[in-house]
mmCIF file of C-alpha atoms in Angstrom:
data_model
loop_
_atom_site.group_PDB
_atom_site.id
_atom_site.type_symbol
_atom_site.label_atom_id
_atom_site.label_comp_id
_atom_site.label_asym_id
_atom_site.label_seq_id
_atom_site.Cartn_x
_atom_site.Cartn_y
_atom_site.Cartn_z
ATOM 1 C CA UNK H 1 5.733 -0.133 60.002
ATOM 2 C CA UNK H 2 7.200 0.268 56.475
ATOM 3 C CA UNK H 3 4.604 -0.015 53.667
ATOM 4 C CA UNK H 4 4.799 -2.691 51.108
ATOM 5 C CA UNK H 5 5.125 -1.516 47.467
ATOM 6 C CA UNK H 6 1.508 -2.409 46.757
ATOM 7 C CA UNK H 7 0.289 -0.270 49.639
ATOM 8 C CA UNK H 8 2.382 2.698 48.358
ATOM 9 C CA UNK H 9 0.940 2.350 44.907
ATOM 10 C CA UNK H 10 -1.541 4.940 43.585
ATOM 11 C CA UNK H 11 -4.895 3.422 42.503
ATOM 12 C CA UNK H 12 -6.716 4.981 39.598
ATOM 13 C CA UNK H 13 -9.937 6.865 40.199
ATOM 14 C CA UNK H 14 -13.188 5.172 39.432
ATOM 15 C CA UNK H 15 -14.068 7.805 36.641
ATOM 16 C CA UNK H 16 -10.550 6.890 35.049
ATOM 17 C CA UNK H 17 -11.342 3.287 35.441
ATOM 18 C CA UNK H 18 -14.738 3.773 33.726
ATOM 19 C CA UNK H 19 -13.102 5.755 30.982
ATOM 20 C CA UNK H 20 -10.522 3.054 30.159
ATOM 21 C CA UNK H 21 -13.245 0.287 30.286
ATOM 22 C CA UNK H 22 -15.099 2.295 27.601
ATOM 23 C CA UNK H 23 -12.017 3.131 25.558
ATOM 24 C CA UNK H 24 -10.443 -0.458 25.572
ATOM 25 C CA UNK H 25 -13.739 -2.257 24.929
ATOM 26 C CA UNK H 26 -14.618 -0.192 21.901
ATOM 27 C CA UNK H 27 -13.630 -1.529 18.417
ATOM 28 C CA UNK H 28 -11.310 0.575 16.434
ATOM 29 C CA UNK H 29 -9.108 -1.112 13.823
ATOM 30 C CA UNK H 30 -6.984 1.054 11.569
ATOM 31 C CA UNK H 31 -9.288 2.973 9.176
ATOM 32 C CA UNK H 32 -12.378 2.291 11.451
ATOM 33 C CA UNK H 33 -11.637 4.414 14.408
ATOM 34 C CA UNK H 34 -15.054 6.270 14.348
ATOM 35 C CA UNK H 35 -16.534 4.819 17.471
ATOM 36 C CA UNK H 36 -13.465 5.855 19.515
ATOM 37 C CA UNK H 37 -13.332 9.319 17.800
ATOM 38 C CA UNK H 38 -17.213 9.721 18.714
ATOM 39 C CA UNK H 39 -16.076 9.019 22.374
ATOM 40 C CA UNK H 40 -13.127 11.179 22.474
ATOM 41 C CA UNK H 41 -15.383 14.203 20.894
ATOM 42 C CA UNK H 42 -18.040 13.685 23.550
ATOM 43 C CA UNK H 43 -15.397 13.808 26.351
ATOM 44 C CA UNK H 44 -13.477 16.681 24.893
ATOM 45 C CA UNK H 45 -16.486 18.995 24.407
ATOM 46 C CA UNK H 46 -16.896 20.491 27.796
ATOM 47 C CA UNK H 47 -12.867 20.796 28.370
ATOM 48 C CA UNK H 48 -11.661 22.811 25.424
ATOM 49 C CA UNK H 49 -11.977 25.950 23.250
ATOM 50 C CA UNK H 50 -12.388 24.189 20.011
ATOM 51 C CA UNK H 51 -12.261 20.693 18.469
ATOM 52 C CA UNK H 52 -10.497 20.060 15.145
ATOM 53 C CA UNK H 53 -10.306 17.001 12.848
ATOM 54 C CA UNK H 54 -8.185 16.349 9.876
ATOM 55 C CA UNK H 55 -9.235 14.750 6.613
ATOM 56 C CA UNK H 56 -8.266 11.262 7.792
ATOM 57 C CA UNK H 57 -10.058 11.449 11.165
ATOM 58 C CA UNK H 58 -7.517 12.420 13.706
ATOM 59 C CA UNK H 59 -9.140 14.572 16.403
ATOM 60 C CA UNK H 60 -7.900 17.098 18.877
ATOM 61 C CA UNK H 61 -9.181 19.403 21.617
ATOM 62 C CA UNK H 62 -7.799 22.872 21.455
ATOM 63 C CA UNK H 63 -6.690 25.142 24.483
ATOM 64 C CA UNK H 64 -5.577 28.512 23.296
ATOM 65 C CA UNK H 65 -3.078 30.515 25.408
ATOM 66 C CA UNK H 66 -3.554 34.299 26.029
ATOM 67 C CA UNK H 67 0.170 34.883 25.418
ATOM 68 C CA UNK H 68 0.888 36.387 21.952
ATOM 69 C CA UNK H 69 4.146 34.375 21.484
ATOM 70 C CA UNK H 70 2.855 30.894 22.766
ATOM 71 C CA UNK H 71 4.200 27.908 21.126
ATOM 72 C CA UNK H 72 2.171 25.194 19.913
ATOM 73 C CA UNK H 73 2.235 21.854 21.782
ATOM 74 C CA UNK H 74 0.829 18.641 20.250
ATOM 75 C CA UNK H 75 0.063 15.784 22.461
ATOM 76 C CA UNK H 76 -1.457 12.579 20.886
ATOM 77 C CA UNK H 77 -2.275 8.995 21.423
ATOM 78 C CA UNK H 78 -3.656 6.853 18.508
ATOM 79 C CA UNK H 79 -7.094 5.635 18.358
ATOM 80 C CA UNK H 80 -6.483 2.441 16.281
ATOM 81 C CA UNK H 81 -5.687 -1.076 17.659
ATOM 82 C CA UNK H 82 -4.275 -4.069 15.918
ATOM 83 C CA UNK H 83 -7.172 -6.044 14.268
ATOM 84 C CA UNK H 84 -8.267 -7.655 11.046
ATOM 85 C CA UNK H 85 -10.412 -6.952 7.886
ATOM 86 C CA UNK H 86 -12.769 -9.264 6.158
ATOM 87 C CA UNK H 87 -11.435 -9.910 2.762
ATOM 88 C CA UNK H 88 -13.533 -12.895 1.515
ATOM 89 C CA UNK H 89 -16.195 -15.560 2.231
ATOM 90 C CA UNK H 90 -15.755 -19.217 1.456
ATOM 91 C CA UNK H 91 -18.577 -21.246 -0.144
ATOM 92 C CA UNK H 92 -18.995 -23.135 3.271
ATOM 93 C CA UNK H 93 -19.228 -19.917 5.257
ATOM 94 C CA UNK H 94 -15.634 -19.215 6.691
ATOM 95 C CA UNK H 95 -14.154 -15.795 6.707
ATOM 96 C CA UNK H 96 -11.031 -14.898 5.111
ATOM 97 C CA UNK H 97 -9.180 -11.981 6.702
ATOM 98 C CA UNK H 98 -6.208 -9.595 6.309
ATOM 99 C CA UNK H 99 -4.216 -8.431 9.399
ATOM 100 C CA UNK H 100 -4.097 -4.807 10.281
ATOM 101 C CA UNK H 101 -1.016 -4.015 12.172
ATOM 102 C CA UNK H 102 1.468 -6.430 13.364
ATOM 103 C CA UNK H 103 0.550 -9.927 14.519
ATOM 104 C CA UNK H 104 2.494 -13.005 15.546
ATOM 105 C CA UNK H 105 0.742 -16.200 14.037
ATOM 106 C CA UNK H 106 1.178 -18.105 17.360
ATOM 107 C CA UNK H 107 -1.208 -15.884 19.240
ATOM 108 C CA UNK H 108 -4.083 -16.221 16.811
ATOM 109 C CA UNK H 109 -5.543 -19.806 16.670
ATOM 110 C CA UNK H 110 -8.764 -20.616 18.657
ATOM 111 C CA UNK H 111 -9.117 -16.989 19.691
ATOM 112 C CA UNK H 112 -12.610 -15.268 19.866
ATOM 113 C CA UNK H 113 -13.165 -12.291 17.629
ATOM 114 C CA UNK H 114 -15.845 -9.915 16.696
ATOM 115 C CA UNK H 115 -16.825 -8.711 13.106
ATOM 116 C CA UNK H 116 -18.425 -5.473 13.206
ATOM 117 C CA UNK H 117 -21.270 -5.277 10.869
ATOM 118 C CA UNK H 118 -24.012 -2.441 10.372
ATOM 119 C CA UNK H 119 -26.371 -4.500 12.587
ATOM 120 C CA UNK H 120 -23.702 -5.044 15.374
ATOM 121 C CA UNK H 121 -20.945 -7.384 16.207
ATOM 122 C CA UNK H 122 -20.867 -11.015 14.958
ATOM 123 C CA UNK H 123 -18.885 -13.393 17.181
ATOM 124 C CA UNK H 124 -16.591 -15.918 15.693
ATOM 125 C CA UNK H 125 -13.464 -17.986 16.457
ATOM 126 C CA UNK H 126 -10.210 -18.309 14.412
ATOM 127 C CA UNK H 127 -10.382 -21.762 13.395
ATOM 128 C CA UNK H 128 -7.849 -24.390 14.919
ATOM 129 C CA UNK H 129 -7.635 -27.998 13.793
ATOM 130 C CA UNK H 130 -7.471 -30.412 16.721
ATOM 131 C CA UNK H 131 -4.118 -32.074 17.140
ATOM 132 C CA UNK H 132 -5.699 -35.405 16.557
ATOM 133 C CA UNK H 133 -6.161 -34.575 12.915
ATOM 134 C CA UNK H 134 -2.807 -33.076 12.227
ATOM 135 C CA UNK H 135 0.200 -34.956 10.743
ATOM 136 C CA UNK H 136 3.520 -34.556 12.863
ATOM 137 C CA UNK H 137 4.752 -32.291 10.216
ATOM 138 C CA UNK H 138 1.980 -29.805 10.463
ATOM 139 C CA UNK H 139 1.671 -30.002 14.251
ATOM 140 C CA UNK H 140 5.265 -29.024 14.755
ATOM 141 C CA UNK H 141 5.458 -25.796 12.778
ATOM 142 C CA UNK H 142 3.364 -22.635 12.982
ATOM 143 C CA UNK H 143 0.497 -22.063 10.691
ATOM 144 C CA UNK H 144 0.763 -19.152 8.291
ATOM 145 C CA UNK H 145 -1.776 -16.402 8.836
ATOM 146 C CA UNK H 146 -2.823 -16.418 5.230
ATOM 147 C CA UNK H 147 -4.200 -20.100 5.818
ATOM 148 C CA UNK H 148 -6.313 -19.256 8.928
ATOM 149 C CA UNK H 149 -10.083 -18.779 8.636
ATOM 150 C CA UNK H 150 -12.708 -17.376 10.975
ATOM 151 C CA UNK H 151 -15.742 -19.523 11.820
ATOM 152 C CA UNK H 152 -19.013 -17.649 12.787
ATOM 153 C CA UNK H 153 -21.146 -20.778 12.731
ATOM 154 C CA UNK H 154 -22.651 -20.073 9.401
ATOM 155 C CA UNK H 155 -23.916 -22.876 7.249
ATOM 156 C CA UNK H 156 -22.791 -21.328 3.843
ATOM 157 C CA UNK H 157 -21.777 -17.953 2.105
ATOM 158 C CA UNK H 158 -25.416 -16.827 1.731
ATOM 159 C CA UNK H 159 -25.911 -17.384 5.594
ATOM 160 C CA UNK H 160 -22.883 -15.172 6.160
ATOM 161 C CA UNK H 161 -23.771 -12.320 3.802
ATOM 162 C CA UNK H 162 -27.573 -12.446 3.968
ATOM 163 C CA UNK H 163 -28.412 -13.475 7.606
ATOM 164 C CA UNK H 164 -25.378 -12.048 9.302
ATOM 165 C CA UNK H 165 -24.599 -8.950 7.100
ATOM 166 C CA UNK H 166 -20.873 -9.691 6.823
ATOM 167 C CA UNK H 167 -19.174 -8.034 3.981
ATOM 168 C CA UNK H 168 -15.395 -7.579 2.670
ATOM 169 C CA UNK H 169 -13.857 -4.589 4.217
ATOM 170 C CA UNK H 170 -15.614 -4.937 7.690
ATOM 171 C CA UNK H 171 -13.140 -4.547 10.747
ATOM 172 C CA UNK H 172 -12.682 -7.657 12.957
ATOM 173 C CA UNK H 173 -11.483 -7.061 16.542
ATOM 174 C CA UNK H 174 -10.296 -9.271 19.549
ATOM 175 C CA UNK H 175 -12.522 -9.995 22.295
ATOM 176 C CA UNK H 176 -11.315 -9.400 25.855
ATOM 177 C CA UNK H 177 -13.310 -7.579 28.579
ATOM 178 C CA UNK H 178 -11.672 -4.856 30.618
ATOM 179 C CA UNK H 179 -10.544 -6.676 33.700
ATOM 180 C CA UNK H 180 -8.934 -5.320 36.952
ATOM 181 C CA UNK H 181 -6.786 -8.330 38.098
ATOM 182 C CA UNK H 182 -6.572 -9.830 41.689
ATOM 183 C CA UNK H 183 -3.491 -7.514 42.247
ATOM 184 C CA UNK H 184 -5.455 -4.165 41.722
ATOM 185 C CA UNK H 185 -2.538 -2.440 40.389
ATOM 186 C CA UNK H 186 -2.697 -4.378 37.148
ATOM 187 C CA UNK H 187 -5.440 -4.295 34.584
ATOM 188 C CA UNK H 188 -6.062 -6.641 31.654
ATOM 189 C CA UNK H 189 -7.686 -5.637 28.647
ATOM 190 C CA UNK H 190 -7.476 -5.447 24.795
ATOM 191 C CA UNK H 191 -5.997 -2.259 23.049
ATOM 192 C CA UNK H 192 -3.987 -0.796 25.815
ATOM 193 C CA UNK H 193 -1.999 -0.117 22.652
ATOM 194 C CA UNK H 194 -3.201 2.503 22.339
ATOM 195 C CA UNK H 195 -6.153 3.388 24.209
ATOM 196 C CA UNK H 196 -3.719 4.248 27.152
ATOM 197 C CA UNK H 197 -2.670 7.358 24.947
ATOM 198 C CA UNK H 198 -6.270 8.296 24.110
ATOM 199 C CA UNK H 199 -7.251 8.143 27.838
ATOM 200 C CA UNK H 200 -4.238 10.234 28.954
ATOM 201 C CA UNK H 201 -4.848 12.840 26.228
ATOM 202 C CA UNK H 202 -8.355 13.433 27.659
ATOM 203 C CA UNK H 203 -7.134 13.437 31.218
ATOM 204 C CA UNK H 204 -4.512 15.857 30.268
ATOM 205 C CA UNK H 205 -7.317 18.287 29.104
ATOM 206 C CA UNK H 206 -9.172 17.740 32.422
ATOM 207 C CA UNK H 207 -6.041 18.633 34.489
ATOM 208 C CA UNK H 208 -5.357 21.867 32.553
ATOM 209 C CA UNK H 209 -8.934 22.924 32.016
ATOM 210 C CA UNK H 210 -8.861 25.839 34.355
ATOM 211 C CA UNK H 211 -5.114 26.758 33.754
ATOM 212 C CA UNK H 212 -3.863 29.868 31.874
ATOM 213 C CA UNK H 213 -1.422 27.905 29.820
ATOM 214 C CA UNK H 214 1.757 29.285 28.397
ATOM 215 C CA UNK H 215 1.204 27.467 25.223
ATOM 216 C CA UNK H 216 -1.483 26.592 22.737
ATOM 217 C CA UNK H 217 -2.260 22.965 23.420
ATOM 218 C CA UNK H 218 -3.655 20.425 21.051
ATOM 219 C CA UNK H 219 -4.450 17.215 22.863
ATOM 220 C CA UNK H 220 -6.141 14.325 21.001
ATOM 221 C CA UNK H 221 -5.365 11.118 19.044
ATOM 222 C CA UNK H 222 -4.497 10.089 15.616
ATOM 223 C CA UNK H 223 -5.749 7.495 13.252
ATOM 224 C CA UNK H 224 -3.935 4.597 11.482
ATOM 225 C CA UNK H 225 -0.749 4.304 13.551
ATOM 226 C CA UNK H 226 -0.599 0.618 13.297
ATOM 227 C CA UNK H 227 -0.450 0.560 9.417
ATOM 228 C CA UNK H 228 2.385 3.195 8.947
ATOM 229 C CA UNK H 229 1.893 6.251 11.129
ATOM 230 C CA UNK H 230 -0.402 7.740 8.524
ATOM 231 C CA UNK H 231 -2.756 9.911 10.753
ATOM 232 C CA UNK H 232 0.272 11.644 12.383
ATOM 233 C CA UNK H 233 1.518 12.921 9.329
ATOM 234 C CA UNK H 234 -1.746 14.634 8.240
ATOM 235 C CA UNK H 235 -2.460 15.844 11.779
ATOM 236 C CA UNK H 236 1.012 17.456 12.122
ATOM 237 C CA UNK H 237 0.486 19.168 8.818
ATOM 238 C CA UNK H 238 -2.693 20.395 10.209
ATOM 239 C CA UNK H 239 -1.571 21.566 13.622
ATOM 240 C CA UNK H 240 2.197 22.630 12.753
ATOM 241 C CA UNK H 241 3.456 22.008 16.317
ATOM 242 C CA UNK H 242 6.658 23.306 17.895
ATOM 243 C CA UNK H 243 6.890 20.314 20.211
ATOM 244 C CA UNK H 244 5.288 16.911 20.090
ATOM 245 C CA UNK H 245 4.615 14.283 22.545
ATOM 246 C CA UNK H 246 3.239 10.836 21.689
ATOM 247 C CA UNK H 247 1.425 8.847 24.306
ATOM 248 C CA UNK H 248 1.913 5.294 23.369
ATOM 249 C CA UNK H 249 2.152 1.708 24.991
ATOM 250 C CA UNK H 250 5.343 -0.216 24.344
ATOM 251 C CA UNK H 251 5.998 -3.872 24.773
ATOM 252 C CA UNK H 252 6.939 -4.832 28.463
ATOM 253 C CA UNK H 253 9.762 -7.502 28.425
ATOM 254 C CA UNK H 254 9.724 -8.452 32.238
ATOM 255 C CA UNK H 255 7.501 -11.690 32.271
ATOM 256 C CA UNK H 256 10.608 -13.699 32.652
ATOM 257 C CA UNK H 257 11.791 -11.915 35.730
ATOM 258 C CA UNK H 258 14.845 -10.411 34.037
ATOM 259 C CA UNK H 259 15.353 -6.848 35.628
ATOM 260 C CA UNK H 260 17.844 -6.063 32.865
ATOM 261 C CA UNK H 261 15.352 -6.006 30.107
ATOM 262 C CA UNK H 262 13.767 -2.800 28.900
ATOM 263 C CA UNK H 263 10.056 -2.295 29.988
ATOM 264 C CA UNK H 264 9.422 -3.322 33.710
ATOM 265 C CA UNK H 265 5.899 -3.054 34.819
ATOM 266 C CA UNK H 266 5.486 -0.723 37.894
ATOM 267 C CA UNK H 267 8.945 1.129 37.473
ATOM 268 C CA UNK H 268 7.655 4.291 35.864
ATOM 269 C CA UNK H 269 6.742 5.838 32.509
ATOM 270 C CA UNK H 270 8.855 5.163 29.589
ATOM 271 C CA UNK H 271 11.326 7.610 28.156
ATOM 272 C CA UNK H 272 11.880 6.003 24.712
ATOM 273 C CA UNK H 273 15.382 7.228 23.587
ATOM 274 C CA UNK H 274 15.733 5.216 20.477
ATOM 275 C CA UNK H 275 13.493 3.345 18.031
ATOM 276 C CA UNK H 276 13.496 2.471 14.286
ATOM 277 C CA UNK H 277 11.707 5.611 13.388
ATOM 278 C CA UNK H 278 13.293 8.284 15.719
ATOM 279 C CA UNK H 279 16.301 9.168 17.834
ATOM 280 C CA UNK H 280 14.731 11.336 20.542
ATOM 281 C CA UNK H 281 15.720 15.040 20.263
ATOM 282 C CA UNK H 282 18.549 15.545 22.679
ATOM 283 C CA UNK H 283 17.281 18.859 24.059
ATOM 284 C CA UNK H 284 13.852 17.647 24.772
ATOM 285 C CA UNK H 285 15.159 14.365 26.205
ATOM 286 C CA UNK H 286 17.358 16.361 28.623
ATOM 287 C CA UNK H 287 14.313 18.556 29.547
ATOM 288 C CA UNK H 288 12.176 15.736 30.206
ATOM 289 C CA UNK H 289 14.852 13.932 32.438
ATOM 290 C CA UNK H 290 15.300 17.311 34.316
ATOM 291 C CA UNK H 291 11.622 17.546 34.983
ATOM 292 C CA UNK H 292 11.196 14.077 36.056
ATOM 293 C CA UNK H 293 14.156 14.068 38.451
ATOM 294 C CA UNK H 294 13.189 17.604 39.876
ATOM 295 C CA UNK H 295 9.738 16.200 40.583
ATOM 296 C CA UNK H 296 10.731 12.663 41.768
ATOM 297 C CA UNK H 297 8.479 11.181 38.915
ATOM 298 C CA UNK H 298 9.675 7.441 38.338
ATOM 299 C CA UNK H 299 10.790 6.776 34.988
ATOM 300 C CA UNK H 300 12.578 4.119 32.835
ATOM 301 C CA UNK H 301 14.542 4.293 29.680
ATOM 302 C CA UNK H 302 13.349 2.375 26.687
ATOM 303 C CA UNK H 303 14.650 1.332 23.262
ATOM 304 C CA UNK H 304 12.400 -0.372 20.752
ATOM 305 C CA UNK H 305 12.503 -2.158 17.552
ATOM 306 C CA UNK H 306 9.151 -0.624 16.659
ATOM 307 C CA UNK H 307 8.001 3.000 16.060
ATOM 308 C CA UNK H 308 5.457 5.424 17.109
ATOM 309 C CA UNK H 309 3.722 8.553 15.806
ATOM 310 C CA UNK H 310 6.586 10.649 16.908
ATOM 311 C CA UNK H 311 8.664 9.050 14.241
ATOM 312 C CA UNK H 312 6.328 10.782 11.579
ATOM 313 C CA UNK H 313 5.743 13.999 13.415
ATOM 314 C CA UNK H 314 9.487 14.649 14.182
ATOM 315 C CA UNK H 315 10.209 14.903 10.349
ATOM 316 C CA UNK H 316 7.113 16.933 9.511
ATOM 317 C CA UNK H 317 7.045 20.531 8.203
ATOM 318 C CA UNK H 318 10.485 21.994 9.110
ATOM 319 C CA UNK H 319 11.452 19.359 11.886
ATOM 320 C CA UNK H 320 9.580 18.998 15.293
ATOM 321 C CA UNK H 321 11.383 18.091 18.478
ATOM 322 C CA UNK H 322 9.466 14.995 19.640
ATOM 323 C CA UNK H 323 9.504 12.502 22.366
ATOM 324 C CA UNK H 324 7.335 9.481 23.800
ATOM 325 C CA UNK H 325 5.787 9.568 27.137
ATOM 326 C CA UNK H 326 4.898 5.856 27.439
ATOM 327 C CA UNK H 327 4.253 2.981 29.472
ATOM 328 C CA UNK H 328 4.861 -0.496 29.009
ATOM 329 C CA UNK H 329 2.256 -3.179 28.573
ATOM 330 C CA UNK H 330 2.676 -6.994 28.592
ATOM 331 C CA UNK H 331 1.487 -8.915 25.634
ATOM 332 C CA UNK H 332 0.660 -5.904 23.360
ATOM 333 C CA UNK H 333 -0.451 -6.947 19.740
ATOM 334 C CA UNK H 334 -2.434 -9.850 21.201
ATOM 335 C CA UNK H 335 -6.012 -10.326 22.486
ATOM 336 C CA UNK H 336 -4.951 -9.403 25.992
ATOM 337 C CA UNK H 337 -2.440 -7.009 27.493
ATOM 338 C CA UNK H 338 -1.735 -5.878 31.076
ATOM 339 C CA UNK H 339 -0.607 -2.575 32.420
ATOM 340 C CA UNK H 340 0.413 -1.367 35.870
ATOM 341 C CA UNK H 341 -1.462 1.710 37.377
ATOM 342 C CA UNK H 342 1.599 3.272 38.930
ATOM 343 C CA UNK H 343 3.035 3.452 35.375
ATOM 344 C CA UNK H 344 0.122 5.383 34.206
ATOM 345 C CA UNK H 345 0.073 7.547 37.202
ATOM 346 C CA UNK H 346 3.868 8.521 36.446
ATOM 347 C CA UNK H 347 3.027 9.255 32.834
ATOM 348 C CA UNK H 348 0.129 11.470 33.810
ATOM 349 C CA UNK H 349 2.208 13.475 36.099
ATOM 350 C CA UNK H 350 4.952 13.757 33.577
ATOM 351 C CA UNK H 351 2.768 15.080 30.606
ATOM 352 C CA UNK H 352 0.874 17.460 32.852
ATOM 353 C CA UNK H 353 4.028 19.013 34.202
ATOM 354 C CA UNK H 354 5.596 19.255 30.737
ATOM 355 C CA UNK H 355 2.630 20.948 29.227
ATOM 356 C CA UNK H 356 2.256 23.593 32.083
ATOM 357 C CA UNK H 357 6.002 24.461 31.805
ATOM 358 C CA UNK H 358 6.516 24.808 28.076
ATOM 359 C CA UNK H 359 6.658 28.447 27.355
ATOM 360 C CA UNK H 360 8.313 30.136 24.295
ATOM 361 C CA UNK H 361 11.641 30.654 25.997
ATOM 362 C CA UNK H 362 11.688 27.040 27.132
ATOM 363 C CA UNK H 363 10.816 25.730 23.609
ATOM 364 C CA UNK H 364 13.519 27.768 22.067
ATOM 365 C CA UNK H 365 16.142 26.747 24.441
ATOM 366 C CA UNK H 366 15.126 23.121 23.785
ATOM 367 C CA UNK H 367 15.534 23.614 20.071
ATOM 368 C CA UNK H 368 18.964 25.157 20.462
ATOM 369 C CA UNK H 369 20.149 22.071 22.262
ATOM 370 C CA UNK H 370 19.271 19.667 19.517
#
């Protein structure tokens, strides 16, 4: 009997699920990635020859090759997620905030959030006025984010600052527990953009732990991608890679059922060929396609109006052939997003095969085919 698509799908191992539960539930708004970085460092330590960190906080595990002419391959997710920052406190104890990363105002009202203080998280909700109290004019148009406030249940400003320990500058994150769905191939969580890339960077190091690699591998994660690809620039200046792979989640566009849209859950890893920050290097694009097709790894092309760390790295130093090994995720840049585990499995197989194959001759051929 022919297997159904669900029966043919690859299920993630329990240790992978545990890793992603930890990664997605950790708070890490741009500029506040320290808890994610601590976890990355802890997981890298038994797998690598060295761990390096740049001045902004991007972190990489290093595997050195024995080959004298080995090229340098940089693989990176980004640790930050879209979030918010406390900017002020009203006299009656409401929290004013600034967005960190791209948010659409219509996904925010009445959503639960956590403010990360020195004493731990303080739970609140982005206030939403009931429709009974709204005029027709106000009810029928979106509220501007600058007019939104977070309610933490405080009586006044002193209650917020003295009893709750909330101060301007602290990070605010969505709340969404890691949730395998009824269809076990789909998992809902916050921050798939981009704890996906952090987890895959770690699993890459696990896969090649005992390999004699033909390249020097730097696998890890950058800071502050969501606010302008900032960590990617400093990390690339530190590592000086010959080739760069960004591991990032991109917006799925399949919820309507339109199969012609870019980003279909369950159809393979994303090969991004164009976005506003980069046209993918021709030689590297062709090499990825050849590797995927030779090994029957499912993939789908992707075009995005956004950008990734590859946009910054590919113009660093003297120019670095770069590509994105991505997966699509429904509802990124909201509180809850969904991925398909088959896409993750395809992305993992792809990046492992690429890293194992990139020797000096292959890298030079790729560069010549720009």
